[in-house]
Coordinates of C-alpha atoms in Angstrom, one line a residue:
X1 CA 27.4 124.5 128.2
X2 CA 30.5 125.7 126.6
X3 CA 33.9 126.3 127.9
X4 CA 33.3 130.0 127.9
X5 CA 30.2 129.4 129.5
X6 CA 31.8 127.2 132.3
X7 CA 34.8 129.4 132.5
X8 CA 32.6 132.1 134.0
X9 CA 29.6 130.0 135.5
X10 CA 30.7 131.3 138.7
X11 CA 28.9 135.0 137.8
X12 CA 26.1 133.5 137.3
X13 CA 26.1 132.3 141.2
X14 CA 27.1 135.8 141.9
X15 CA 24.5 137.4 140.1
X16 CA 22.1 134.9 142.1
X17 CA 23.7 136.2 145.1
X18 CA 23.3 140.2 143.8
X19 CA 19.7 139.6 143.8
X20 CA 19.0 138.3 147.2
X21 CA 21.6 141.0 148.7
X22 CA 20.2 143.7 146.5
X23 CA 16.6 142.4 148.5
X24 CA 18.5 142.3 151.7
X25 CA 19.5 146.0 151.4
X26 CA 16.7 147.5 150.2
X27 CA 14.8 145.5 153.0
X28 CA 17.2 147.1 155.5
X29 CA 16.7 150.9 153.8
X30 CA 13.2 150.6 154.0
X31 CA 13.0 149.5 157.8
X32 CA 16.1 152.3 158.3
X33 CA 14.3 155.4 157.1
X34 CA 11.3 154.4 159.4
X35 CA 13.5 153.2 162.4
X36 CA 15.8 156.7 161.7
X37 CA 12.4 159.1 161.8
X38 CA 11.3 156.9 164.8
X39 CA 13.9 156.9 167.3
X40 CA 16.3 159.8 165.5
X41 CA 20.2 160.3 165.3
X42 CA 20.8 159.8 169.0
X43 CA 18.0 156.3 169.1
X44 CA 20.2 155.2 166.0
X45 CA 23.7 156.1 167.7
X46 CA 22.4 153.9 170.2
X47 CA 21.5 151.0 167.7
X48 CA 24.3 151.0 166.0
X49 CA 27.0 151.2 169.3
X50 CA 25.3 147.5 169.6
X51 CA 26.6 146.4 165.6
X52 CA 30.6 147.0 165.8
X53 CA 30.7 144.6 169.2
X54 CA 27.9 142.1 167.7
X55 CA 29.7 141.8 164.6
X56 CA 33.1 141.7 165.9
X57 CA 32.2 138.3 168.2
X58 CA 30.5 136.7 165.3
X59 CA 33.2 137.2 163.9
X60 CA 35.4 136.0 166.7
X61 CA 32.7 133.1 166.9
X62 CA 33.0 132.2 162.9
X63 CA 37.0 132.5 163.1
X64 CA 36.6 132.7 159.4
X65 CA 35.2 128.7 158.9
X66 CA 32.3 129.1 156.6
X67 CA 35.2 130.5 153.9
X68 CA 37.2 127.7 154.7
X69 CA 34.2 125.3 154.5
X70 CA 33.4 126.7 151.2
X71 CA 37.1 126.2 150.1
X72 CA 37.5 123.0 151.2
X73 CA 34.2 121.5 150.2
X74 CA 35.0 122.7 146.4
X75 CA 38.2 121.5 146.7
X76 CA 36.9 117.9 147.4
X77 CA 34.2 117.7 145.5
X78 CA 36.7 118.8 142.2
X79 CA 38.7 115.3 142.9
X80 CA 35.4 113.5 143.5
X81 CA 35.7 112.7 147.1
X82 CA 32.4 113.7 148.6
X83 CA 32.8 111.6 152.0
X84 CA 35.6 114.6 152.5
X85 CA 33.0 117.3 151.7
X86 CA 30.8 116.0 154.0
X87 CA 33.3 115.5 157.0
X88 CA 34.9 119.2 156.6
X89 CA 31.3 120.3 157.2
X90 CA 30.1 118.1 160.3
X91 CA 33.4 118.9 161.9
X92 CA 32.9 122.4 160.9
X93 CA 29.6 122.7 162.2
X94 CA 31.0 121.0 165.6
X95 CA 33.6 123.6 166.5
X96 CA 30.9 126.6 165.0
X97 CA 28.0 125.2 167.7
X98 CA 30.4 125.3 170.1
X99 CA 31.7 129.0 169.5
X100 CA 29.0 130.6 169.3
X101 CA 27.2 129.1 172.2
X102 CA 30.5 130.6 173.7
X103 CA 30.5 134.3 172.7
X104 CA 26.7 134.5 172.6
X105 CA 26.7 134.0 176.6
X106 CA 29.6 136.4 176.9
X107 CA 27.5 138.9 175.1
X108 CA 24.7 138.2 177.0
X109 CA 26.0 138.6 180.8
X110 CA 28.6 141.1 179.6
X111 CA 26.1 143.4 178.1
X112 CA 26.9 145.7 180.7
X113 CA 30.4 146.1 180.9
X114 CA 30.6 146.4 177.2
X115 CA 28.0 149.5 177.5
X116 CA 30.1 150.9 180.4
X117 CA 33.9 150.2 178.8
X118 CA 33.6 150.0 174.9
X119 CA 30.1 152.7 173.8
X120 CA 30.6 154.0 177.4
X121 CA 26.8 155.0 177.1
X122 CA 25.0 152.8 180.1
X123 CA 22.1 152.8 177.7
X124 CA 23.0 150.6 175.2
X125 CA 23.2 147.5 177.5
X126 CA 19.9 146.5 176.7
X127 CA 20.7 146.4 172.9
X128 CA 23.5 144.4 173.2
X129 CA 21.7 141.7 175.6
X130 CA 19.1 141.5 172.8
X131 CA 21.5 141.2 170.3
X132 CA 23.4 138.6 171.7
X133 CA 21.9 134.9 170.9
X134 CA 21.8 136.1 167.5
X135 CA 25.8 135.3 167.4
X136 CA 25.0 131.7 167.8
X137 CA 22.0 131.4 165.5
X138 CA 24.2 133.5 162.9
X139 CA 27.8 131.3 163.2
X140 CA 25.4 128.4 162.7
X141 CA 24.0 129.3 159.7
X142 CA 27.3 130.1 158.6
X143 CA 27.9 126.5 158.6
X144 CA 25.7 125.3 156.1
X145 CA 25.6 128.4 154.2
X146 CA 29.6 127.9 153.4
X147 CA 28.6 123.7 152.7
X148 CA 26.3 124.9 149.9
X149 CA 28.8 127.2 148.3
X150 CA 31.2 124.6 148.3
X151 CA 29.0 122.7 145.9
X152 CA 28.5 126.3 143.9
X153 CA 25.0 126.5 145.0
X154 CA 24.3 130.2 146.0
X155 CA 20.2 129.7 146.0
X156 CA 19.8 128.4 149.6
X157 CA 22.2 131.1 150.5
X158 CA 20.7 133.5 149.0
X159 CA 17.1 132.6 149.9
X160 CA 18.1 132.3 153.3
X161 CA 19.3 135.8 153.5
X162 CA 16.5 137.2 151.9
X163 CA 14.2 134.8 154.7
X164 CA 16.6 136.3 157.7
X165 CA 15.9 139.7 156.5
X166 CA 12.5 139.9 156.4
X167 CA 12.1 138.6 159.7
X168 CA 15.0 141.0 160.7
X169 CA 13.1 143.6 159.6
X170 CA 9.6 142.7 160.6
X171 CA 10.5 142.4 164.4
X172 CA 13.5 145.3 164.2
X173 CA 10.5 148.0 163.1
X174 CA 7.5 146.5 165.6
X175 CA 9.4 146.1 168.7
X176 CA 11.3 149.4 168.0
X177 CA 8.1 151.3 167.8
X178 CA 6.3 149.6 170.4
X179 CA 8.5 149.9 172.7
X180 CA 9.6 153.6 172.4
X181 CA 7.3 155.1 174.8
X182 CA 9.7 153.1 177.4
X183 CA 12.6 154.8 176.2
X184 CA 15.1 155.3 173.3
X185 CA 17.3 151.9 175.1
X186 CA 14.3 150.0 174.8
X187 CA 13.2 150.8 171.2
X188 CA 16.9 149.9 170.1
X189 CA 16.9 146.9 171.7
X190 CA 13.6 146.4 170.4
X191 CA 15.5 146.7 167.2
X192 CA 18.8 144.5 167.6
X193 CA 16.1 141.7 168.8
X194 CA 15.7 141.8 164.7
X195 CA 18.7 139.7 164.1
X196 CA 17.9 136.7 166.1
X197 CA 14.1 136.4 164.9
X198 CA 15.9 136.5 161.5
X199 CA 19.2 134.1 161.9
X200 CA 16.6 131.4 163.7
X201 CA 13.9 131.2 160.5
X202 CA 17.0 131.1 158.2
X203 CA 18.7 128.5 160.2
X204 CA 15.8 126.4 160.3
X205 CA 15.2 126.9 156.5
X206 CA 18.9 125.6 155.9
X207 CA 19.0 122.8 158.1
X208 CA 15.8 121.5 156.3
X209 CA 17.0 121.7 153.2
X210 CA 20.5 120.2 154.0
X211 CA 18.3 117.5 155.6
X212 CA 16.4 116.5 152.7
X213 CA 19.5 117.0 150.1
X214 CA 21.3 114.6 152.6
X215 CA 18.4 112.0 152.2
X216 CA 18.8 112.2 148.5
X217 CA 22.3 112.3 147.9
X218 CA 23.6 109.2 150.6
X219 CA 26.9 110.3 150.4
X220 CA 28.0 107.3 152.9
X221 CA 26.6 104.6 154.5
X222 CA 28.7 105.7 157.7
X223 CA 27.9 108.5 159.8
X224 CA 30.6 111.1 158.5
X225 CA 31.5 112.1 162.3
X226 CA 32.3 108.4 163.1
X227 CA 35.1 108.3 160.6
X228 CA 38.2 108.8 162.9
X229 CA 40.8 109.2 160.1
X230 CA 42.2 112.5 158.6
X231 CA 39.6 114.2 161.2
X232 CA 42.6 115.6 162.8
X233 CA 44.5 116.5 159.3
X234 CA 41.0 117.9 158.3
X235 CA 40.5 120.0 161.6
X236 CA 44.1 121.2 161.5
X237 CA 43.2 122.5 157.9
X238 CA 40.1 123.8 158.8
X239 CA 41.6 126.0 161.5
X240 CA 45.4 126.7 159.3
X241 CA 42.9 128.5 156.9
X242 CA 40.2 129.7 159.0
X243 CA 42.0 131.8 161.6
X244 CA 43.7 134.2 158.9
X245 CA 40.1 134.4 156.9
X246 CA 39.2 135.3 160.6
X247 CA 41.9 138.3 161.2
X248 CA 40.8 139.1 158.4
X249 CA 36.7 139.4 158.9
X250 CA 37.3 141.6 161.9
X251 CA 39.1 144.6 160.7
X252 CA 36.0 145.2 159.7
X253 CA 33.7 145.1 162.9
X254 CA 37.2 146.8 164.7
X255 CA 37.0 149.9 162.1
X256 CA 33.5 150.3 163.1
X257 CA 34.8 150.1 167.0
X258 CA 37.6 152.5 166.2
X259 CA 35.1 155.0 164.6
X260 CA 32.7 154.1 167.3
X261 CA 35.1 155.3 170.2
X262 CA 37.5 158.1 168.1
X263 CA 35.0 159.9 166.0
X264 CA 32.1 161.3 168.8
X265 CA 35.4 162.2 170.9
X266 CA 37.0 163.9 168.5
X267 CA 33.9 165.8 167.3
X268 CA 33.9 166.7 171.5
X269 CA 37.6 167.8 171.4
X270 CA 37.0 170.1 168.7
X271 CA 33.2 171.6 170.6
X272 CA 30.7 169.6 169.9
X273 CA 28.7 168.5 172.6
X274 CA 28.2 164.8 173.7
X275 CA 24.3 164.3 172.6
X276 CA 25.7 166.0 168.6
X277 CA 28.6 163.8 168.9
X278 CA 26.3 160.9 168.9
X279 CA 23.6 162.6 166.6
X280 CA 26.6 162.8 163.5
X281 CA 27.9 159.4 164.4
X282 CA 24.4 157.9 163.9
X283 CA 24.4 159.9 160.3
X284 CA 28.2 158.5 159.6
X285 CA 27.4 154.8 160.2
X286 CA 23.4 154.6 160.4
X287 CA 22.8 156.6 157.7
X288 CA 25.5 157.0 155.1
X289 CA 27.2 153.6 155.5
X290 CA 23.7 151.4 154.8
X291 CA 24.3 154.2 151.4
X292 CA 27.6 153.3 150.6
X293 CA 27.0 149.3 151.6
X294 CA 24.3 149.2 149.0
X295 CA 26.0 149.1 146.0
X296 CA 28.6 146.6 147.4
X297 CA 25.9 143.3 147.0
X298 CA 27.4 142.4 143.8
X299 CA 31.1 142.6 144.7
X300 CA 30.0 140.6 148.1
X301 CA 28.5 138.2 145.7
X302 CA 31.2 138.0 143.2
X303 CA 33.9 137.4 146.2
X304 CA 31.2 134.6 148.0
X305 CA 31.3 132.7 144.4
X306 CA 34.8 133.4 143.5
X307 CA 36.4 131.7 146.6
X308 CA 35.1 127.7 145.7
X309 CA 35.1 128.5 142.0
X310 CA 38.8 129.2 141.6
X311 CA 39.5 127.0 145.0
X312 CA 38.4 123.9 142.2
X313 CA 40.4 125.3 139.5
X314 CA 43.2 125.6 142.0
X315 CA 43.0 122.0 142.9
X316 CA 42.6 120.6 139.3
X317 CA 45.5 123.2 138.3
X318 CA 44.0 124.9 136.2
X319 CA 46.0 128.2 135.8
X320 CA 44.3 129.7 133.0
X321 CA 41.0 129.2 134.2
X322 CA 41.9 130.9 137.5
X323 CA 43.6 133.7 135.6
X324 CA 40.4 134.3 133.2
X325 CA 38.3 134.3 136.1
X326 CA 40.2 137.1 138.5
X327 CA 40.1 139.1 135.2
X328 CA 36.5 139.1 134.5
X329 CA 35.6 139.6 138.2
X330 CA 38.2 142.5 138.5
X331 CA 36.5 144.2 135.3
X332 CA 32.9 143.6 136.5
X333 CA 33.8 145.1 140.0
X334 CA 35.2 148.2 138.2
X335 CA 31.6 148.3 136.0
X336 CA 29.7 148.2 138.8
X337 CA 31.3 149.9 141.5
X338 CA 32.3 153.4 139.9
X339 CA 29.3 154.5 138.3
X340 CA 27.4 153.3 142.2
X341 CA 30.4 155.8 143.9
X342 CA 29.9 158.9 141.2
X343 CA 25.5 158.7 141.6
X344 CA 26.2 158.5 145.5
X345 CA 28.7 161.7 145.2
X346 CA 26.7 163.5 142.8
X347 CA 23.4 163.3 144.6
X348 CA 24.4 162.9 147.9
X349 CA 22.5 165.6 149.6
X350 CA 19.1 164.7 147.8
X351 CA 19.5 161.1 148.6
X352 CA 19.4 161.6 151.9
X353 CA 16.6 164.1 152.0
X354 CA 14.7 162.2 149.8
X355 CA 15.1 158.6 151.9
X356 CA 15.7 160.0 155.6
X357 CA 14.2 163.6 155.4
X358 CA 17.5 164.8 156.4
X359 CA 19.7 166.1 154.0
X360 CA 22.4 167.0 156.7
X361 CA 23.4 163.0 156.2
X362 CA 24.9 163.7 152.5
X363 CA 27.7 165.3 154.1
X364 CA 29.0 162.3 155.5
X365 CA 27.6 160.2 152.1
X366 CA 29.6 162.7 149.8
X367 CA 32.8 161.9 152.2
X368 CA 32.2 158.2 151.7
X369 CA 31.3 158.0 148.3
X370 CA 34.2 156.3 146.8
X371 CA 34.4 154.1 149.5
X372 CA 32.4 151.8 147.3
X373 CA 35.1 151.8 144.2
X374 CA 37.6 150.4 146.5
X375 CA 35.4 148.5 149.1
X376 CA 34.4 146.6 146.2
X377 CA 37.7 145.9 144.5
X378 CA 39.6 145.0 148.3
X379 CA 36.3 142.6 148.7
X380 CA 37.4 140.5 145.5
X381 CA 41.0 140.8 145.6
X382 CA 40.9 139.5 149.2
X383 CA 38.6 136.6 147.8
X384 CA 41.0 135.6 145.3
X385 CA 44.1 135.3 147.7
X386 CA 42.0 133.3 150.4
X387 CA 40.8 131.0 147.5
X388 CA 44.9 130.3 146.5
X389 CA 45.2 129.6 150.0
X390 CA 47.1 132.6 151.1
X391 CA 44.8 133.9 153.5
X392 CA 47.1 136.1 155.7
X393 CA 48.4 138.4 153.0
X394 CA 44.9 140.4 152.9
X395 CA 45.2 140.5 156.6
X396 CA 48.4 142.2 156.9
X397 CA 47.3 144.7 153.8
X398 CA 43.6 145.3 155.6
X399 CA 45.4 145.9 159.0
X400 CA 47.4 149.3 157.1
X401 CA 44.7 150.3 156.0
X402 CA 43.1 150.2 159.3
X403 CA 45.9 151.8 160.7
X404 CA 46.0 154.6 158.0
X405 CA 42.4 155.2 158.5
X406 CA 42.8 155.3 162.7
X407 CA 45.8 158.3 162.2
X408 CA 43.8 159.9 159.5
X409 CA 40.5 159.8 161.4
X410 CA 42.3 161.0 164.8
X411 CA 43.8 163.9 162.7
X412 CA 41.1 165.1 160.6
X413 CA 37.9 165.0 162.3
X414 CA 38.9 167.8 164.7
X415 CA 39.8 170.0 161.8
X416 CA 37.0 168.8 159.0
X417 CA 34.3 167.0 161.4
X418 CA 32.5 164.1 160.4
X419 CA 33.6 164.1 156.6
X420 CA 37.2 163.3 158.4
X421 CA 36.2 160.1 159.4
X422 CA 34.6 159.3 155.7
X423 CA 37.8 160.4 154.1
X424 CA 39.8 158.4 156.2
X425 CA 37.9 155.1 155.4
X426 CA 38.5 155.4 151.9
X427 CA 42.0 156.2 152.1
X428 CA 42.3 152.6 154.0
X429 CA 40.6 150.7 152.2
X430 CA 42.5 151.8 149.0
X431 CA 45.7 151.2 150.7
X432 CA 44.2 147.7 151.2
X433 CA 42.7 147.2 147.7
X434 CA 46.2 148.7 146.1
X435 CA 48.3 146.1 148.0
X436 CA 46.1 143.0 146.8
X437 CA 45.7 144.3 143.3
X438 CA 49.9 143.8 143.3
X439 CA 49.9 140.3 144.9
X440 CA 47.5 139.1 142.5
X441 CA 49.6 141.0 139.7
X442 CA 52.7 139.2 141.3
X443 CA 51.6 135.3 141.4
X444 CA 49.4 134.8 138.8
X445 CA 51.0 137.1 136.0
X446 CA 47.3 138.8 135.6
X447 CA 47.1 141.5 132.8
X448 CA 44.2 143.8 132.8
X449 CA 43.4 145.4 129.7
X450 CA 43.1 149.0 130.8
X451 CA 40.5 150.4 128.2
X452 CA 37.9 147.4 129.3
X453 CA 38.7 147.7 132.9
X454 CA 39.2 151.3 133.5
X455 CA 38.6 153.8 130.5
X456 CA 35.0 152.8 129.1
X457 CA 33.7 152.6 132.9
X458 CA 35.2 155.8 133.3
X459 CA 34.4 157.5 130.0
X460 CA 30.8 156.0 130.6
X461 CA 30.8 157.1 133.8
X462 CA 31.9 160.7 133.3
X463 CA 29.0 161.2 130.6
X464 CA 26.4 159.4 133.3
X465 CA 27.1 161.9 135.9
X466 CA 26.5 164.9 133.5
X467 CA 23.4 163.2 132.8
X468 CA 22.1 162.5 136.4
X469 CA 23.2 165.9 137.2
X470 CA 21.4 168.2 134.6
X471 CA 18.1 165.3 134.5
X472 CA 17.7 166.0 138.2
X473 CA 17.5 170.0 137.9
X474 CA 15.1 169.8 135.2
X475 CA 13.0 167.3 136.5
X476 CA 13.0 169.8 139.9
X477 CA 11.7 172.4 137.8
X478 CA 8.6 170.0 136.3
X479 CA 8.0 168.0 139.8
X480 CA 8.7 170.1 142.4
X481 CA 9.3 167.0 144.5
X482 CA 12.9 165.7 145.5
X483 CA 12.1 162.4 145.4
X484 CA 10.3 162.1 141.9
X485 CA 13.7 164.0 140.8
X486 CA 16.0 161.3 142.6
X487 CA 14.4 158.2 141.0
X488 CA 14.0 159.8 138.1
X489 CA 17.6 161.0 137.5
X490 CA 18.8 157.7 139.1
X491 CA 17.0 155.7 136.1
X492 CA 18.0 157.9 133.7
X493 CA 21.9 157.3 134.7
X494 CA 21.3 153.8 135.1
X495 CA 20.1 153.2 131.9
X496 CA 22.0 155.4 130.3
X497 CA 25.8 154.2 131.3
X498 CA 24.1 150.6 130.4
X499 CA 23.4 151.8 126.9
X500 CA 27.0 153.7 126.8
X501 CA 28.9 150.8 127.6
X502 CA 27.1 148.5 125.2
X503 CA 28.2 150.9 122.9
X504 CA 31.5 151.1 124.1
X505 CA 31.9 147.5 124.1
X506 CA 32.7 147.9 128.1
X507 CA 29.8 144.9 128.4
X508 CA 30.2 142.1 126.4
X509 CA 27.7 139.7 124.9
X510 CA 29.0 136.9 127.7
X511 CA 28.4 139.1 130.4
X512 CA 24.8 139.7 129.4
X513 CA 23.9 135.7 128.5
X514 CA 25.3 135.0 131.7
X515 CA 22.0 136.4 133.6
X516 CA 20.4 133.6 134.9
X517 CA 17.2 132.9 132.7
X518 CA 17.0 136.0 130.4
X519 CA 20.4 136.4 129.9
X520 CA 20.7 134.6 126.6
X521 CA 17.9 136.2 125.0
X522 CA 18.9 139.4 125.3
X523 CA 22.4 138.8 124.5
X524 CA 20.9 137.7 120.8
X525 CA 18.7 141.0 121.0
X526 CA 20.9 143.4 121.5
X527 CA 23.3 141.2 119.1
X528 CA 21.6 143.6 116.3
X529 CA 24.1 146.4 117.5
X530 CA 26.7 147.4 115.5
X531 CA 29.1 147.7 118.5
X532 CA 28.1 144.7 120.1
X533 CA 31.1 142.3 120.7
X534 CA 30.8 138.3 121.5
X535 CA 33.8 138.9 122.9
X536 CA 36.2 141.6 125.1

């Protein structure tokens, strides 16, 4: 492997990562357009009241470790000190166990309150009681996935992911539909019972294999938790960078929570009545946020294997390494991301009629479109700060965007309905992404070269979107059928912005042989090209 090659070896992890996300999400559209023409707006409403206060104790219950872990385990295992890997994670996994035991029993026997104080519908008590030992089979896993990481393996993570979610969404869809001649409540709580089904077979899939790598590896003759010293340096650490990663992991689940409790009352304020309220709410965050998510599983990816890949270079000091890195991830979020937001504003309508049978859900998508440019660039910005070690500084920028989003979601969805709330989230988040981007700018002297980063995605982009648009009218006129039209105008944008940036030179010969297996290959096929650049 060559310097090149292991100055970006960390894409390759992402792009394992991609792949099992990719799976996750497609697993979760497939059991969502089923679930949706099941139970309906109002049974998804109901569903998703449950996610915002799950997610928002796991992430209470996580208080941002498994990132930390994942720091901490690369940073140890740069200098060669694998006793210290292995005693960030058993402590780790100590005050994890213990958390989530916590919040899974306030969940539990505070189903209730939460359903009559936070959704304020009594039905969605039962959801949230079936929901909740899922937080303690979740901030478990967490544990071990962040130890793997650590060592830059993203295959057990990402086959556990792909494991949880076929589980998840096995049980979400059976229970869901057998028990909805009891009742819309029970069919969603049929349907949160999804998560813990999924965390336990991924947990025990992870513990197995950390099991039998222990065996192998003997890292110490010495039971890790039975070495008293620096356990309390190392638990100090642990929590110094954890609780910041934490803030920061639940904006998030409290966005959710503030569109959860501002958006159906605002829609009431301005005439709509309670039952619609919830109806458009299920389309805002059941139906176009799974849209807008989707694209987002290779910044995720990219952020999960940025954080221990320039956490190592950070602690062997190497500057240039950790500058050529941010750059490269920066110009593949850009790659990635703004085609995904264009297809998803262009076709936003058909999309949804073609996956949910109800178009009415693109007007929220179209609203939320270009969420994904700068979801995806605050994602790996944030990654590259918490892996320097300054963990609050995304915080403090995520919380202005929060609050931006809150005043312009109070303001706007009276006046402009649901598509208020969507506009407001993108304006947050990129307040958030803006305010990174300059931090990053600040302390590491980064220079992006604008024509790779921004003009060929753009110029390729611009040309894709004329493509997808006038493909999808003609292939209307020859199949009569939506959905032939969406996939077929969707590959032909695909492929062709891939072909245009090749051309462009926006995609590089590294970024190709860095596919895992059939990168190389293909990197020396498509060599043949004219345009084609070994380097940017």
């Amino acid at each position: 492997m060559g310097a090149g090659d292991k100055r970006d070896s960390f894409i390759r992890g992402a792009l394992i990562l991609s792949v099992a996300h990719l799976l996750t999400r497609v697993l979760g559209a497939v059991y969502r357009i089923p679930l949706y023409r099941l139970i309906g707006g109002e049974g998804m409403g109901l569903v998703q009241m449950a996610y915002p206060i799950y997610t928002t104790l796991l992430a209470l219950s996580t208080i941002g470790i498994p990132i930390a872990i994942s720091k901490m385990v690369a940073e140890n295992l740069a200098v060669k000190n694998r006793s210290g890997a292995y005693r960030v994670f058993y402590l780790s996994l100590a005050i994890l166990a213990a958390s989530g035991f916590l919040f899974s029993l306030l969940l539990f026997f505070g189903a209730q309150h939460f359903a009559k104080t936070v959704t304020q519908d009594p039905r969605s008590a039962l959801a949230l009681a079936a929901i909740a030992p899922a937080v303690f089979l979740v901030t478990v896993t967490s544990a071990f996935r962040g130890f793997f990481q650590g060592h830059l393996r993203m295959a057990p993570t990402a086959v556990s992911q792909v494991l949880e979610q076929l589980v998840r969404v096995g049980t979400m869809f059976v229970l869901a539909y057998l028990l909805m001649p009891r009742g819309l409540e029970y069919a969603a709580a049929g349907a949160t019972f999804g998560a813990v089904s999924g965390a336990l077979v991924a947990l025990g899939y992870l513990t197995v294999l950390f099991i039998i790598g222990r065996g192998a590896e003997n890292p110490t003759r010495r039971r890790p938790w039975r070495v008293p010293e620096g356990n309390l340096q190392t638990v100090k650490r642990i929590v110094g960078l954890a609780v910041p990663i934490s803030l920061a992991g639940m904006v998030l689940p409290l966005i959710l929570l503030v569109d959860m409790l501002v958006v159906p009352r605002q829609l009431q304020a301005a005439g709509v009545g309670m039952a619609e309220a919830t109806a458009l709410y299920g389309q805002l965050s059941g139906g176009a946020m799974p849209l807008v998510n989707l694209p987002t599983v290779f910044t995720v990816a990219l952020a999960t294997s940025l954080v221990p890949a320039i956490a190592g270079a950070s602690a062997l000091g190497q500057t240039e390494q950790i500058r050529s890195k941010v750059t490269t991830a920066l110009r593949l979020t850009t790659v990635i991301s703004l085609p995904s937001a264009a297809g998803l504003y262009i076709l936003a309508r058909e999309i949804c009629a073609f996956l949910y049978a109800a178009p009415e859900v693109g007007v929220p998508l179209k609203s939320l479109a270009f969420l994904v440019l700068f979801l995806g660039f605050q994602q790996t910005s944030a990654a590259v700060l918490q892996a320097l070690g300054l963990t609050i500084i995304p915080v403090r920028h995520l919380v202005l965007g929060a609050i931006l989003k809150l005043a312009l979601t109070w303001y706007l969805t009276p006046v402009i309905g649901i598509q208020g709330a969507g506009l407001a989230s993108v304006a947050g988040f990129l307040l958030a992404a803006l305010m990174d981007f300059l931090v990053i700018r600040r302390i590491l002297a980064v220079s992006l070269p604008v024509l790779g980063v921004l003009v060929k995605p753009l110029a390729a982009t611009l040309l894709m979107g004329l493509a997808v648009k006038a493909s999808y009218s003609e292939l209307l006129v020859v199949t009569g059928s939506n959905g032939l039209s969406v996939l077929g105008s969707v590959s032909i944008g695909m492929l062709g912005y891939g072909f245009l940036m090749i051309l462009m030179g926006g995609i590089t010969a590294r970024d190709v042989s860095l596919i895992p297996r059939v990168g190389p290959g293909l990197a020396r096929m498509l060599g043949r090209l004219p345009t084609w650049r070994e380097e940017r």
